[in-house]
Amino acid sequence: MKLNAHYDNLKESYLFATVANKTAVYTKEHPDKKIIRMGIGDVTRPLPYAVVEAGVKAARELGDAATFRGYGPYEGYEFLRQAIADYYGARGVKLGLDEIFVSEGAKSDVGGILDIFDKDNTVLLPDPVYPVYVDSNVMDGRKIVFTHGDRENGFLPLPDEKVECDLIYLCSPNNPTGAVYDKAGLKTWVNYANKIGAVILFDAAYEFFISDPDLPHSIYEIEGADTCAIEMCSLSKTAGFTGTRCGYMIIPKKLGKCNAMWLRRQSTKFNGVSYVVQRMAEAVFSAQGVAECAENVAYYKRNTAVMAETFSKLGMWFTGGVNSPYIWLSCGGDSWKFFDKLLSEANVVGTPGAGFGACGEGYFRLTGFGKYEDTVEAMARIAKIL
Amino acid sequence: MKLNAHYDNLKESYLFATVANKTAVYTKEHPDKKIIRMGIGDVTRPLPYAVVEAGVKAARELGDAATFRGYGPYEGYEFLRQAIADYYGARGVKLGLDEIFVSEGAKSDVGGILDIFDKDNTVLLPDPVYPVYVDSNVMDGRKIVFTHGDRENGFLPLPDEKVECDLIYLCSPNNPTGAVYDKAGLKTWVNYANKIGAVILFDAAYEFFISDPDLPHSIYEIEGADTCAIEMCSLSKTAGFTGTRCGYMIIPKKLGKCNAMWLRRQSTKFNGVSYVVQRMAEAVFSAQGVAECAENVAYYKRNTAVMAETFSKLGMWFTGGVNSPYIWLSCGGDSWKFFDKLLSEANVVGTPGAGFGACGEGYFRLTGFGKYEDTVEAMARIAKIL
């Protein structure tokens, strides 16, 4: 029996595991210190009332023979796919229900979608990058090339015609940088992908944080995207579903065989999302659900506003924060050293930019997902030591 | 961009989709007929009360800031892994919590576990076989060889030393045949796998249906299995979780790198099972949960007893039914013709054995998951036409 040798090419430790370990060691040595965690992108606000009540009702339905449900459709219940189609429709994006696939989270989709592509494709990733894009391709042994984000391009790189690629990852609003492509930027990518016959894997997990009305929430707001792009989205950040687990993927019919291949993949390696969770997800898209989600997002954005104000006062360059829960901060040097400094001197945990790739060195990611009071305190502590 | 060309080697249509299509066509042409479905292995009894209440409580917890939970552990919450460990412990199987991985269903595990194995392995599958084992390997381009189940070996094939293989699939109680390996049979496989350095992928999804106290529920009841076997299990059949979605996989630490590789795989391509669902799963293993599950399983077994009695009277050979929800019936000829006959003359839907592989031809699968009254009526109709 031979194991998948590509796993040997993975870096030893997952970024957030290292952050967690360093934090655990510090906490053990300093049990009296109050650590404020602004590292991992996990939400803290409770689920919307509408979502909880939908979950309670669905669980009770499963306990009654008259309303019990067994296996659901591989691609998700129509009630949820219709709710997602309506959500897109409100922004002028028309989707067929057979172009929407419900999943138990964008991370599973990001990993899973690679199944339908040959190992022989070259993958273009942004640097800095969400490590999952890298690792899932390393596991398959695909060749990876990078586009470079920096201060000059505002961490929003555009295509470089000299670099050959088959699969292109874009994440906007971006994790980790919080930068958001405008329509012109995305249009450049769509044109490029269509021209070279590449597929864009577009991660829209943070779309709900966009407040600027001119910025695109979906790549399908760009003409031509339906012949070159697959979009993945998650309710983790929209509705606090990090522990509830639901997302969806859109594969346009115009994208050739991909749609049918993914359905075949899901019918073989997946059995649908929990009925209870799908009812909870449906409630996210109700009028009450959307309003409650918007309230939670406003709460997080009050945090990023405090953070932005602090770093502006300190004269530190950053991007993100406005249409995103992340602030991407220039820390002026070794980002793991900055991590250690913030942890030991301010007892604040962030994520070192170097963990997101070579271009992340010199930068630091902080999230607005914490409690407001904690965020205010963390900024006061940081202002004191910097 | 190149698609995964192995998908071209998949058979056009998924077995159960064909069954569903044929049934839909008949129903449309005969809207007055009452169809009784004994085809797909889906449960019909509602979830146990203990499970529903656990789900309601968990959903409410997520709606309260004081008890809200975000990302859970990739491998599942400790409360659930402990419950699973205790369930195994009661049968004398000692598991470390770090050997248990909670998933959203055995089908995802069956598909996912292949990620850690090289494409270059030869896979040994039983014939007849659950189509997912075949298709998930075809998608990766692995070489597949078969062991043959037949009336002589009671559809419980044993190793053939002439056939080289690296990965061995076993499913006991078996889907589709309902046949169950005894300890001696499994011991033969374990010894064989250890001898040739193969890994057994053991599907225990139907273990809760075993009533014979001498039959093994888990492959780890067999000495030596912890150096050669991975076990997958599901709560779909145990507790009616086909629409609720929860399962688990056991990868012993003694199985070398597999355990660490799977954790790495899950931390990259998965973000844990819904907290609500994990609390529902925990309740399955409570004293009340187990008792309620046993009641539901007894209900289904009353069905298979009626079925067994009918076919015995008709003088038709079958296996399964006693320690399994499936009856595997010798239909004496073309199994798709038998399907059509049952559908058109008795308005009963089953699954043609040919859909499970070449050795399935001449056989037919019927499930005991329906309503008792429907099962009795279906048997009366079948007895009339055969």
mmCIF file of C-alpha atoms in Angstrom, chain B residues 1-282:
data_model
loop_
_atom_site.group_PDB
_atom_site.id
_atom_site.type_symbol
_atom_site.label_atom_id
_atom_site.label_comp_id
_atom_site.label_asym_id
_atom_site.label_seq_id
_atom_site.Cartn_x
_atom_site.Cartn_y
_atom_site.Cartn_z
ATOM 1 C CA MET B 1 -7.538 23.874 -18.205
ATOM 2 C CA LYS B 2 -7.846 20.096 -18.157
ATOM 3 C CA LEU B 3 -10.732 18.290 -16.507
ATOM 4 C CA ASN B 4 -10.273 15.044 -14.602
ATOM 5 C CA ALA B 5 -10.531 12.600 -17.501
ATOM 6 C CA HIS B 6 -11.207 9.649 -15.185
ATOM 7 C CA TYR B 7 -14.789 10.908 -14.880
ATOM 8 C CA ASP B 8 -15.286 9.754 -18.470
ATOM 9 C CA ASN B 9 -14.836 6.193 -17.219
ATOM 10 C CA LEU B 10 -17.788 6.435 -14.831
ATOM 11 C CA LYS B 11 -21.003 4.752 -15.873
ATOM 12 C CA GLU B 12 -23.508 7.275 -17.208
ATOM 13 C CA SER B 13 -26.124 7.028 -14.526
ATOM 14 C CA TYR B 14 -26.054 6.297 -10.848
ATOM 15 C CA LEU B 15 -27.984 3.129 -9.975
ATOM 16 C CA PHE B 16 -30.500 4.776 -7.681
ATOM 17 C CA ALA B 17 -31.086 7.581 -10.150
ATOM 18 C CA THR B 18 -32.065 4.995 -12.768
ATOM 19 C CA VAL B 19 -34.386 3.304 -10.289
ATOM 20 C CA ALA B 20 -35.910 6.695 -9.423
ATOM 21 C CA ASN B 21 -36.341 7.605 -13.099
ATOM 22 C CA LYS B 22 -38.023 4.334 -14.011
ATOM 23 C CA THR B 23 -40.325 4.713 -11.019
ATOM 24 C CA ALA B 24 -41.160 8.300 -11.956
ATOM 25 C CA VAL B 25 -42.049 7.294 -15.510
ATOM 26 C CA TYR B 26 -44.326 4.495 -14.261
ATOM 27 C CA THR B 27 -45.978 6.780 -11.694
ATOM 28 C CA LYS B 28 -46.652 9.408 -14.326
ATOM 29 C CA GLU B 29 -48.281 6.834 -16.594
ATOM 30 C CA HIS B 30 -50.239 5.244 -13.726
ATOM 31 C CA PRO B 31 -51.106 8.048 -11.299
ATOM 32 C CA ASP B 32 -53.782 5.893 -9.628
ATOM 33 C CA LYS B 33 -51.413 3.136 -8.499
ATOM 34 C CA LYS B 34 -50.022 3.057 -4.969
ATOM 35 C CA ILE B 35 -46.296 2.445 -5.283
ATOM 36 C CA ILE B 36 -44.505 0.835 -2.325
ATOM 37 C CA ARG B 37 -40.829 1.772 -2.250
ATOM 38 C CA MET B 38 -38.407 -0.852 -1.007
ATOM 39 C CA GLY B 39 -35.522 0.283 -3.181
ATOM 40 C CA ILE B 40 -33.214 2.863 -1.707
ATOM 41 C CA GLY B 41 -32.009 2.239 1.824
ATOM 42 C CA ASP B 42 -33.639 5.240 3.408
ATOM 43 C CA VAL B 43 -35.208 5.128 6.843
ATOM 44 C CA THR B 44 -38.776 6.224 7.617
ATOM 45 C CA ARG B 45 -39.051 6.230 11.428
ATOM 46 C CA PRO B 46 -38.715 9.670 13.058
ATOM 47 C CA LEU B 47 -35.651 10.597 15.096
ATOM 48 C CA PRO B 48 -35.572 9.454 18.722
ATOM 49 C CA TYR B 49 -37.045 11.953 21.190
ATOM 50 C CA ALA B 50 -33.704 12.255 23.010
ATOM 51 C CA VAL B 51 -32.012 13.221 19.750
ATOM 52 C CA VAL B 52 -34.594 15.852 18.809
ATOM 53 C CA GLU B 53 -34.459 17.458 22.246
ATOM 54 C CA ALA B 54 -30.656 17.571 22.083
ATOM 55 C CA GLY B 55 -30.932 19.322 18.724
ATOM 56 C CA VAL B 56 -33.435 21.864 20.015
ATOM 57 C CA LYS B 57 -31.236 22.624 23.015
ATOM 58 C CA ALA B 58 -28.107 22.987 20.873
ATOM 59 C CA ALA B 59 -29.820 25.326 18.382
ATOM 60 C CA ARG B 60 -30.964 27.518 21.290
ATOM 61 C CA GLU B 61 -27.416 27.552 22.730
ATOM 62 C CA LEU B 62 -26.160 28.998 19.447
ATOM 63 C CA GLY B 63 -28.678 31.808 19.742
ATOM 64 C CA ASP B 64 -27.322 32.946 23.110
ATOM 65 C CA ALA B 65 -24.048 34.884 23.343
ATOM 66 C CA ALA B 66 -23.167 33.093 26.590
ATOM 67 C CA THR B 67 -23.324 29.632 25.010
ATOM 68 C CA PHE B 68 -22.585 30.415 21.350
ATOM 69 C CA ARG B 69 -19.983 28.231 19.623
ATOM 70 C CA GLY B 70 -17.993 29.003 16.476
ATOM 71 C CA TYR B 71 -15.511 26.701 14.787
ATOM 72 C CA GLY B 72 -15.312 23.329 16.502
ATOM 73 C CA PRO B 73 -12.432 20.864 16.353
ATOM 74 C CA TYR B 74 -11.808 19.381 12.888
ATOM 75 C CA GLU B 75 -12.005 15.896 14.362
ATOM 76 C CA GLY B 76 -15.246 16.531 16.263
ATOM 77 C CA TYR B 77 -16.110 17.667 19.774
ATOM 78 C CA GLU B 78 -14.652 15.640 22.603
ATOM 79 C CA PHE B 79 -18.113 15.041 24.097
ATOM 80 C CA LEU B 80 -19.092 13.096 20.964
ATOM 81 C CA ARG B 81 -15.794 11.297 20.504
ATOM 82 C CA GLN B 82 -15.982 10.236 24.153
ATOM 83 C CA ALA B 83 -19.523 8.908 23.625
ATOM 84 C CA ILE B 84 -18.309 6.906 20.626
ATOM 85 C CA ALA B 85 -15.295 5.601 22.556
ATOM 86 C CA ASP B 86 -17.605 4.489 25.378
ATOM 87 C CA TYR B 87 -19.922 2.754 22.887
ATOM 88 C CA TYR B 88 -16.960 0.762 21.556
ATOM 89 C CA GLY B 89 -15.587 0.259 25.049
ATOM 90 C CA ALA B 90 -18.783 -1.506 26.085
ATOM 91 C CA ARG B 91 -17.922 -4.185 23.513
ATOM 92 C CA GLY B 92 -14.341 -4.432 24.686
ATOM 93 C CA VAL B 93 -12.810 -2.265 21.959
ATOM 94 C CA LYS B 94 -10.504 0.378 23.437
ATOM 95 C CA LEU B 95 -10.110 3.496 21.308
ATOM 96 C CA GLY B 96 -8.103 6.636 21.934
ATOM 97 C CA LEU B 97 -10.080 9.841 21.399
ATOM 98 C CA ASP B 98 -7.433 10.843 18.846
ATOM 99 C CA GLU B 99 -8.301 7.746 16.833
ATOM 100 C CA ILE B 100 -11.901 8.932 16.264
ATOM 101 C CA PHE B 101 -12.887 11.464 13.583
ATOM 102 C CA VAL B 102 -16.455 12.752 13.442
ATOM 103 C CA SER B 103 -17.822 13.424 9.951
ATOM 104 C CA GLU B 104 -21.068 14.424 8.311
ATOM 105 C CA GLY B 105 -21.625 10.899 7.074
ATOM 106 C CA ALA B 106 -19.917 7.696 6.038
ATOM 107 C CA LYS B 107 -20.329 8.512 2.338
ATOM 108 C CA SER B 108 -18.107 11.567 2.706
ATOM 109 C CA ASP B 109 -15.572 9.461 4.588
ATOM 110 C CA VAL B 110 -15.628 6.674 2.002
ATOM 111 C CA GLY B 111 -14.894 9.264 -0.684
ATOM 112 C CA GLY B 112 -12.513 11.382 1.363
ATOM 113 C CA ILE B 113 -10.237 8.729 2.839
ATOM 114 C CA LEU B 114 -8.915 7.927 -0.644
ATOM 115 C CA ASP B 115 -7.155 11.319 -0.603
ATOM 116 C CA ILE B 116 -4.429 9.944 1.655
ATOM 117 C CA PHE B 117 -3.671 6.969 -0.597
ATOM 118 C CA ASP B 118 -1.664 7.012 -3.799
ATOM 119 C CA LYS B 119 -3.551 6.647 -7.085
ATOM 120 C CA ASP B 120 -1.218 3.784 -7.852
ATOM 121 C CA ASN B 121 -2.770 1.337 -5.380
ATOM 122 C CA THR B 122 -4.837 -1.623 -6.512
ATOM 123 C CA VAL B 123 -8.245 -1.746 -4.869
ATOM 124 C CA LEU B 124 -10.007 -4.978 -4.006
ATOM 125 C CA LEU B 125 -13.788 -4.685 -3.956
ATOM 126 C CA PRO B 126 -16.431 -7.265 -3.258
ATOM 127 C CA ASP B 127 -18.882 -7.946 -6.076
ATOM 128 C CA PRO B 128 -21.799 -7.214 -5.562
ATOM 129 C CA VAL B 129 -20.787 -3.858 -4.142
ATOM 130 C CA TYR B 130 -22.088 -0.486 -2.932
ATOM 131 C CA PRO B 131 -21.490 1.625 -6.109
ATOM 132 C CA VAL B 132 -19.802 4.448 -4.169
ATOM 133 C CA TYR B 133 -16.730 2.253 -3.529
ATOM 134 C CA VAL B 134 -16.350 1.733 -7.261
ATOM 135 C CA ASP B 135 -17.070 5.252 -8.467
ATOM 136 C CA SER B 136 -14.866 7.044 -5.948
ATOM 137 C CA ASN B 137 -11.924 4.915 -7.091
ATOM 138 C CA VAL B 138 -12.753 5.270 -10.796
ATOM 139 C CA MET B 139 -12.700 9.054 -10.271
ATOM 140 C CA ASP B 140 -9.092 8.724 -9.079
ATOM 141 C CA GLY B 141 -8.102 6.272 -11.822
ATOM 142 C CA ARG B 142 -7.178 3.428 -9.464
ATOM 143 C CA LYS B 143 -6.996 -0.157 -10.671
ATOM 144 C CA ILE B 144 -9.925 -2.178 -9.328
ATOM 145 C CA VAL B 145 -10.118 -5.948 -8.889
ATOM 146 C CA PHE B 146 -13.052 -7.903 -7.478
ATOM 147 C CA THR B 147 -13.720 -10.780 -5.112
ATOM 148 C CA HIS B 148 -16.806 -12.701 -6.084
ATOM 149 C CA GLY B 149 -19.767 -13.186 -3.822
ATOM 150 C CA ASP B 150 -22.143 -16.011 -4.668
ATOM 151 C CA ARG B 151 -24.585 -18.470 -3.164
ATOM 152 C CA GLU B 152 -21.779 -20.914 -2.403
ATOM 153 C CA ASN B 153 -19.824 -18.524 -0.182
ATOM 154 C CA GLY B 154 -23.019 -16.910 1.085
ATOM 155 C CA PHE B 155 -21.894 -13.628 -0.473
ATOM 156 C CA LEU B 156 -19.031 -13.532 2.034
ATOM 157 C CA PRO B 157 -15.928 -13.956 -0.120
ATOM 158 C CA LEU B 158 -12.562 -14.679 1.504
ATOM 159 C CA PRO B 159 -9.086 -13.609 0.301
ATOM 160 C CA ASP B 160 -7.659 -15.086 -2.858
ATOM 161 C CA GLU B 161 -3.878 -15.064 -2.488
ATOM 162 C CA LYS B 162 -3.418 -14.935 -6.249
ATOM 163 C CA VAL B 163 -5.042 -11.490 -6.440
ATOM 164 C CA GLU B 164 -2.665 -8.648 -5.577
ATOM 165 C CA CYS B 165 -4.173 -5.624 -3.845
ATOM 166 C CA ASP B 166 -3.334 -2.678 -1.567
ATOM 167 C CA LEU B 167 -6.725 -1.464 -0.367
ATOM 168 C CA ILE B 168 -9.495 -3.869 0.603
ATOM 169 C CA TYR B 169 -13.134 -2.832 1.076
ATOM 170 C CA LEU B 170 -15.294 -4.867 3.413
ATOM 171 C CA CYS B 171 -18.864 -4.031 4.410
ATOM 172 C CA SER B 172 -20.461 -6.126 7.144
ATOM 173 C CA PRO B 173 -23.432 -6.368 7.621
ATOM 174 C CA ASN B 174 -23.217 -6.076 3.892
ATOM 175 C CA ASN B 175 -24.883 -3.613 1.596
ATOM 176 C CA PRO B 176 -26.474 -4.884 -0.647
ATOM 177 C CA THR B 177 -26.573 -8.530 0.447
ATOM 178 C CA GLY B 178 -27.285 -8.297 4.170
ATOM 179 C CA ALA B 179 -24.716 -11.051 4.769
ATOM 180 C CA VAL B 180 -22.539 -10.694 7.895
ATOM 181 C CA TYR B 181 -18.981 -11.929 8.431
ATOM 182 C CA ASP B 182 -18.393 -13.934 11.573
ATOM 183 C CA LYS B 183 -15.222 -13.441 13.608
ATOM 184 C CA ALA B 184 -13.400 -16.234 11.796
ATOM 185 C CA GLY B 185 -14.169 -14.656 8.419
ATOM 186 C CA LEU B 186 -12.941 -11.231 9.476
ATOM 187 C CA LYS B 187 -9.898 -12.785 11.133
ATOM 188 C CA THR B 188 -8.968 -14.358 7.786
ATOM 189 C CA TRP B 189 -9.141 -10.925 6.140
ATOM 190 C CA VAL B 190 -7.181 -9.216 8.931
ATOM 191 C CA ASN B 191 -4.428 -11.821 8.794
ATOM 192 C CA TYR B 192 -4.289 -11.521 5.027
ATOM 193 C CA ALA B 193 -4.110 -7.711 5.069
ATOM 194 C CA ASN B 194 -1.382 -7.727 7.719
ATOM 195 C CA LYS B 195 0.559 -10.318 5.750
ATOM 196 C CA ILE B 196 0.530 -8.415 2.454
ATOM 197 C CA GLY B 197 0.652 -4.894 3.959
ATOM 198 C CA ALA B 198 -2.786 -3.895 2.678
ATOM 199 C CA VAL B 199 -5.251 -1.567 4.404
ATOM 200 C CA ILE B 200 -8.823 -2.718 4.997
ATOM 201 C CA LEU B 201 -11.525 -0.045 4.674
ATOM 202 C CA PHE B 202 -14.259 -1.495 6.862
ATOM 203 C CA ASP B 203 -17.771 -0.122 6.475
ATOM 204 C CA ALA B 204 -19.761 -0.793 9.646
ATOM 205 C CA ALA B 205 -22.782 1.359 8.747
ATOM 206 C CA TYR B 206 -25.247 -1.430 9.554
ATOM 207 C CA GLU B 207 -23.646 -2.719 12.779
ATOM 208 C CA PHE B 208 -26.630 -1.678 14.910
ATOM 209 C CA PHE B 209 -28.789 -4.255 13.100
ATOM 210 C CA ILE B 210 -26.734 -7.182 14.401
ATOM 211 C CA SER B 211 -28.693 -9.174 16.963
ATOM 212 C CA ASP B 212 -26.649 -12.381 16.955
ATOM 213 C CA PRO B 213 -24.308 -11.934 19.961
ATOM 214 C CA ASP B 214 -21.498 -13.889 18.305
ATOM 215 C CA LEU B 215 -21.175 -11.624 15.266
ATOM 216 C CA PRO B 216 -18.646 -8.765 15.343
ATOM 217 C CA HIS B 217 -19.961 -5.181 15.152
ATOM 218 C CA SER B 218 -16.513 -3.701 14.644
ATOM 219 C CA ILE B 219 -13.434 -5.013 12.896
ATOM 220 C CA TYR B 220 -11.464 -4.022 15.999
ATOM 221 C CA GLU B 221 -13.071 -6.940 17.802
ATOM 222 C CA ILE B 222 -10.572 -8.957 15.743
ATOM 223 C CA GLU B 223 -7.000 -9.162 17.004
ATOM 224 C CA GLY B 224 -4.547 -7.476 14.672
ATOM 225 C CA ALA B 225 -7.099 -5.186 13.026
ATOM 226 C CA ASP B 226 -5.533 -2.071 14.548
ATOM 227 C CA THR B 227 -2.462 -2.491 12.350
ATOM 228 C CA CYS B 228 -4.386 -2.890 9.098
ATOM 229 C CA ALA B 229 -7.928 -1.487 9.270
ATOM 230 C CA ILE B 230 -9.774 1.809 9.064
ATOM 231 C CA GLU B 231 -13.415 1.643 10.153
ATOM 232 C CA MET B 232 -16.202 3.900 8.953
ATOM 233 C CA CYS B 233 -19.578 4.093 10.563
ATOM 234 C CA SER B 234 -22.704 6.146 10.157
ATOM 235 C CA LEU B 235 -25.669 7.033 12.324
ATOM 236 C CA SER B 236 -27.933 6.962 9.258
ATOM 237 C CA LYS B 237 -29.220 3.471 9.861
ATOM 238 C CA THR B 238 -28.538 3.311 13.605
ATOM 239 C CA ALA B 239 -30.572 6.394 14.479
ATOM 240 C CA GLY B 240 -32.347 7.499 11.302
ATOM 241 C CA PHE B 241 -29.739 10.153 10.492
ATOM 242 C CA THR B 242 -30.004 9.895 6.686
ATOM 243 C CA GLY B 243 -31.205 13.506 6.580
ATOM 244 C CA THR B 244 -29.502 14.659 9.786
ATOM 245 C CA ARG B 245 -26.017 13.602 8.667
ATOM 246 C CA CYS B 246 -23.407 12.314 11.059
ATOM 247 C CA GLY B 247 -20.874 9.530 10.951
ATOM 248 C CA TYR B 248 -17.392 8.786 12.144
ATOM 249 C CA MET B 249 -14.169 7.156 11.097
ATOM 250 C CA ILE B 250 -11.673 5.287 13.234
ATOM 251 C CA ILE B 251 -8.004 5.321 12.267
ATOM 252 C CA PRO B 252 -5.828 3.517 14.799
ATOM 253 C CA LYS B 253 -2.553 5.169 15.753
ATOM 254 C CA LYS B 254 -0.902 1.817 15.101
ATOM 255 C CA LEU B 255 -1.741 2.226 11.406
ATOM 256 C CA GLY B 256 1.359 4.344 10.860
ATOM 257 C CA LYS B 257 0.999 7.718 9.158
ATOM 258 C CA CYS B 258 -2.665 7.342 8.185
ATOM 259 C CA ASN B 259 -3.993 8.909 11.386
ATOM 260 C CA ALA B 260 -1.850 12.061 11.129
ATOM 261 C CA MET B 261 -2.450 12.348 7.380
ATOM 262 C CA TRP B 262 -6.211 12.203 7.839
ATOM 263 C CA LEU B 263 -6.132 14.907 10.513
ATOM 264 C CA ARG B 264 -4.097 17.043 8.119
ATOM 265 C CA ARG B 265 -6.575 16.293 5.348
ATOM 266 C CA GLN B 266 -9.553 17.203 7.516
ATOM 267 C CA SER B 267 -7.953 20.400 8.822
ATOM 268 C CA THR B 268 -7.435 21.467 5.192
ATOM 269 C CA LYS B 269 -10.605 20.303 3.476
ATOM 270 C CA PHE B 270 -13.147 20.272 6.298
ATOM 271 C CA ASN B 271 -14.254 22.456 9.169
ATOM 272 C CA GLY B 272 -16.032 20.044 11.456
ATOM 273 C CA VAL B 273 -19.643 18.890 11.743
ATOM 274 C CA SER B 274 -22.430 21.255 12.803
ATOM 275 C CA TYR B 275 -22.519 21.691 16.581
ATOM 276 C CA VAL B 276 -26.274 21.062 16.535
ATOM 277 C CA VAL B 277 -25.790 17.757 14.729
ATOM 278 C CA GLN B 278 -22.950 16.692 17.031
ATOM 279 C CA ARG B 279 -25.188 17.216 20.062
ATOM 280 C CA MET B 280 -27.908 15.160 18.345
ATOM 281 C CA ALA B 281 -25.329 12.438 17.657
ATOM 282 C CA GLU B 282 -24.173 12.495 21.276
#
